[in-house]
Amino acid sequence: MLNHLDWALDKAGYLFARYVDDFVVVCQTNRQAPEALALVKRVLEGQLGLQLSPEKTEITTFGKGYEFLGFSLSSRSRRMREKSVLKFKAKVHRAPQHSECWQDRPFQP
């Protein structure tokens, strides 16, 4: 379904990254950003009947940074968001210890 957005952005010459329903559109100039946002809205709302999330939709610069897929990205740094770090640590903590792995036990048919 969102392939239509990919095709429209590509045809308009924008660079973008999309993973499932999260995406970032990269513009070369400040003037391009509102035009890109208008294109995204036209495709999502007009053609696909979808809405952009106001909380996740913003026009910013690479210098100021932005968040995408659990990372904070800017011209100065690329790091995991604190919430993502906490979720990762919780998953690692729940993972079985090496001594609990099935490979360490003899096979019993």
PDB file of C-alpha atoms in Angstrom:
ATOM      1  CA  MET A   1       0.000   0.000   0.000  1.00  0.00           C
ATOM      2  CA  LEU A   2       2.736   2.483   0.916  1.00  0.00           C
ATOM      3  CA  ASN A   3       4.543   1.574  -2.288  1.00  0.00           C
ATOM      4  CA  HIS A   4       2.490   4.382  -3.848  1.00  0.00           C
ATOM      5  CA  LEU A   5       4.225   6.830  -1.526  1.00  0.00           C
ATOM      6  CA  ASP A   6       7.626   5.355  -2.426  1.00  0.00           C
ATOM      7  CA  TRP A   7       6.884   5.723  -6.126  1.00  0.00           C
ATOM      8  CA  ALA A   8       5.655   9.323  -5.772  1.00  0.00           C
ATOM      9  CA  LEU A   9       8.686  10.394  -3.720  1.00  0.00           C
ATOM     10  CA  ASP A  10      11.068   8.656  -6.122  1.00  0.00           C
ATOM     11  CA  LYS A  11       9.394  10.205  -9.156  1.00  0.00           C
ATOM     12  CA  ALA A  12       9.650  13.664  -7.542  1.00  0.00           C
ATOM     13  CA  GLY A  13      13.377  13.077  -6.959  1.00  0.00           C
ATOM     14  CA  TYR A  14      13.380  12.965  -3.162  1.00  0.00           C
ATOM     15  CA  LEU A  15      15.744  10.781  -1.164  1.00  0.00           C
ATOM     16  CA  PHE A  16      13.884   8.844   1.524  1.00  0.00           C
ATOM     17  CA  ALA A  17      14.064   5.884   3.847  1.00  0.00           C
ATOM     18  CA  ARG A  18      11.018   3.856   4.855  1.00  0.00           C
ATOM     19  CA  TYR A  19      10.601   0.886   7.171  1.00  0.00           C
ATOM     20  CA  VAL A  20       7.010  -0.391   7.282  1.00  0.00           C
ATOM     21  CA  ASP A  21       5.048   2.798   8.110  1.00  0.00           C
ATOM     22  CA  ASP A  22       7.919   4.956   9.423  1.00  0.00           C
ATOM     23  CA  PHE A  23       9.750   7.107   6.924  1.00  0.00           C
ATOM     24  CA  VAL A  24      12.099  10.070   6.531  1.00  0.00           C
ATOM     25  CA  VAL A  25      12.261  12.293   3.465  1.00  0.00           C
ATOM     26  CA  VAL A  26      15.578  14.073   2.893  1.00  0.00           C
ATOM     27  CA  CYS A  27      15.556  17.433   1.106  1.00  0.00           C
ATOM     28  CA  GLN A  28      18.433  19.438  -0.310  1.00  0.00           C
ATOM     29  CA  THR A  29      16.977  22.872   0.528  1.00  0.00           C
ATOM     30  CA  ASN A  30      14.658  24.425   3.109  1.00  0.00           C
ATOM     31  CA  ARG A  31      12.215  25.254   0.319  1.00  0.00           C
ATOM     32  CA  GLN A  32      11.879  21.595  -0.679  1.00  0.00           C
ATOM     33  CA  ALA A  33      10.741  20.435   2.765  1.00  0.00           C
ATOM     34  CA  PRO A  34       7.210  21.930   2.726  1.00  0.00           C
ATOM     35  CA  GLU A  35       6.817  20.736  -0.873  1.00  0.00           C
ATOM     36  CA  ALA A  36       7.805  17.209   0.127  1.00  0.00           C
ATOM     37  CA  LEU A  37       5.406  17.286   3.075  1.00  0.00           C
ATOM     38  CA  ALA A  38       2.598  18.446   0.784  1.00  0.00           C
ATOM     39  CA  LEU A  39       3.354  15.555  -1.599  1.00  0.00           C
ATOM     40  CA  VAL A  40       3.338  13.051   1.271  1.00  0.00           C
ATOM     41  CA  LYS A  41      -0.012  14.393   2.507  1.00  0.00           C
ATOM     42  CA  ARG A  42      -1.478  14.303  -1.013  1.00  0.00           C
ATOM     43  CA  VAL A  43      -0.520  10.647  -1.442  1.00  0.00           C
ATOM     44  CA  LEU A  44      -1.345   9.436   2.065  1.00  0.00           C
ATOM     45  CA  GLU A  45      -4.539  11.386   2.642  1.00  0.00           C
ATOM     46  CA  GLY A  46      -5.795  11.854  -0.900  1.00  0.00           C
ATOM     47  CA  GLN A  47      -4.916   8.545  -2.538  1.00  0.00           C
ATOM     48  CA  LEU A  48      -4.602   6.100   0.360  1.00  0.00           C
ATOM     49  CA  GLY A  49      -6.988   7.522   2.963  1.00  0.00           C
ATOM     50  CA  LEU A  50      -4.293   7.560   5.680  1.00  0.00           C
ATOM     51  CA  GLN A  51      -3.289  10.280   8.150  1.00  0.00           C
ATOM     52  CA  LEU A  52       0.167  11.439   9.211  1.00  0.00           C
ATOM     53  CA  SER A  53       0.845  11.294  12.937  1.00  0.00           C
ATOM     54  CA  PRO A  54       1.102  14.927  14.126  1.00  0.00           C
ATOM     55  CA  GLU A  55       3.417  13.850  16.966  1.00  0.00           C
ATOM     56  CA  LYS A  56       5.874  12.205  14.587  1.00  0.00           C
ATOM     57  CA  THR A  57       5.666  14.662  11.677  1.00  0.00           C
ATOM     58  CA  GLU A  58       8.122  17.538  11.620  1.00  0.00           C
ATOM     59  CA  ILE A  59      10.332  19.540   9.339  1.00  0.00           C
ATOM     60  CA  THR A  60      13.814  19.829  10.800  1.00  0.00           C
ATOM     61  CA  THR A  61      17.436  20.047   9.763  1.00  0.00           C
ATOM     62  CA  PHE A  62      20.115  17.391  10.040  1.00  0.00           C
ATOM     63  CA  GLY A  63      21.987  19.782  12.318  1.00  0.00           C
ATOM     64  CA  LYS A  64      19.067  19.910  14.784  1.00  0.00           C
ATOM     65  CA  GLY A  65      18.496  16.190  14.383  1.00  0.00           C
ATOM     66  CA  TYR A  66      15.524  13.863  14.305  1.00  0.00           C
ATOM     67  CA  GLU A  67      14.405  10.487  15.610  1.00  0.00           C
ATOM     68  CA  PHE A  68      13.884   7.486  13.356  1.00  0.00           C
ATOM     69  CA  LEU A  69      13.440   3.811  14.204  1.00  0.00           C
ATOM     70  CA  GLY A  70      14.633   4.150  17.772  1.00  0.00           C
ATOM     71  CA  PHE A  71      17.673   6.271  16.967  1.00  0.00           C
ATOM     72  CA  SER A  72      18.455   9.948  17.425  1.00  0.00           C
ATOM     73  CA  LEU A  73      20.269  11.135  14.305  1.00  0.00           C
ATOM     74  CA  SER A  74      22.001  14.437  13.666  1.00  0.00           C
ATOM     75  CA  SER A  75      25.079  15.878  12.041  1.00  0.00           C
ATOM     76  CA  ARG A  76      26.871  15.559  15.402  1.00  0.00           C
ATOM     77  CA  SER A  77      25.813  12.096  16.559  1.00  0.00           C
ATOM     78  CA  ARG A  78      23.945   8.896  15.907  1.00  0.00           C
ATOM     79  CA  ARG A  79      22.740   7.131  19.033  1.00  0.00           C
ATOM     80  CA  MET A  80      19.961   4.934  20.295  1.00  0.00           C
ATOM     81  CA  ARG A  81      17.169   6.760  22.101  1.00  0.00           C
ATOM     82  CA  GLU A  82      17.103   6.127  25.846  1.00  0.00           C
ATOM     83  CA  LYS A  83      13.785   4.267  25.558  1.00  0.00           C
ATOM     84  CA  SER A  84      15.296   1.962  22.918  1.00  0.00           C
ATOM     85  CA  VAL A  85      18.358   1.312  25.091  1.00  0.00           C
ATOM     86  CA  LEU A  86      16.144   0.340  28.041  1.00  0.00           C
ATOM     87  CA  LYS A  87      14.059  -2.022  25.864  1.00  0.00           C
ATOM     88  CA  PHE A  88      17.229  -3.607  24.476  1.00  0.00           C
ATOM     89  CA  LYS A  89      18.710  -4.128  27.939  1.00  0.00           C
ATOM     90  CA  ALA A  90      15.450  -5.708  29.151  1.00  0.00           C
ATOM     91  CA  LYS A  91      15.502  -8.176  26.239  1.00  0.00           C
ATOM     92  CA  VAL A  92      19.130  -9.094  26.882  1.00  0.00           C
ATOM     93  CA  HIS A  93      18.403  -9.584  30.571  1.00  0.00           C
ATOM     94  CA  ARG A  94      15.534 -11.990  29.720  1.00  0.00           C
ATOM     95  CA  ALA A  95      17.665 -13.989  27.261  1.00  0.00           C
ATOM     96  CA  PRO A  96      18.704 -17.450  28.483  1.00  0.00           C
ATOM     97  CA  GLN A  97      22.181 -17.738  29.952  1.00  0.00           C
ATOM     98  CA  HIS A  98      24.715 -19.875  28.099  1.00  0.00           C
ATOM     99  CA  SER A  99      24.322 -22.659  30.649  1.00  0.00           C
ATOM    100  CA  GLU A 100      20.581 -22.759  29.864  1.00  0.00           C
ATOM    101  CA  CYS A 101      21.017 -23.250  26.122  1.00  0.00           C
ATOM    102  CA  TRP A 102      19.788 -26.517  24.651  1.00  0.00           C
ATOM    103  CA  GLN A 103      23.151 -27.166  22.946  1.00  0.00           C
ATOM    104  CA  ASP A 104      24.741 -27.806  26.363  1.00  0.00           C
ATOM    105  CA  ARG A 105      22.406 -30.686  27.161  1.00  0.00           C
ATOM    106  CA  PRO A 106      22.833 -34.187  25.754  1.00  0.00           C
ATOM    107  CA  PHE A 107      20.347 -35.138  23.065  1.00  0.00           C
ATOM    108  CA  GLN A 108      17.579 -37.397  24.323  1.00  0.00           C
ATOM    109  CA  PRO A 109      15.192 -38.741  21.683  1.00  0.00           C
TER     110      PRO A 109
END
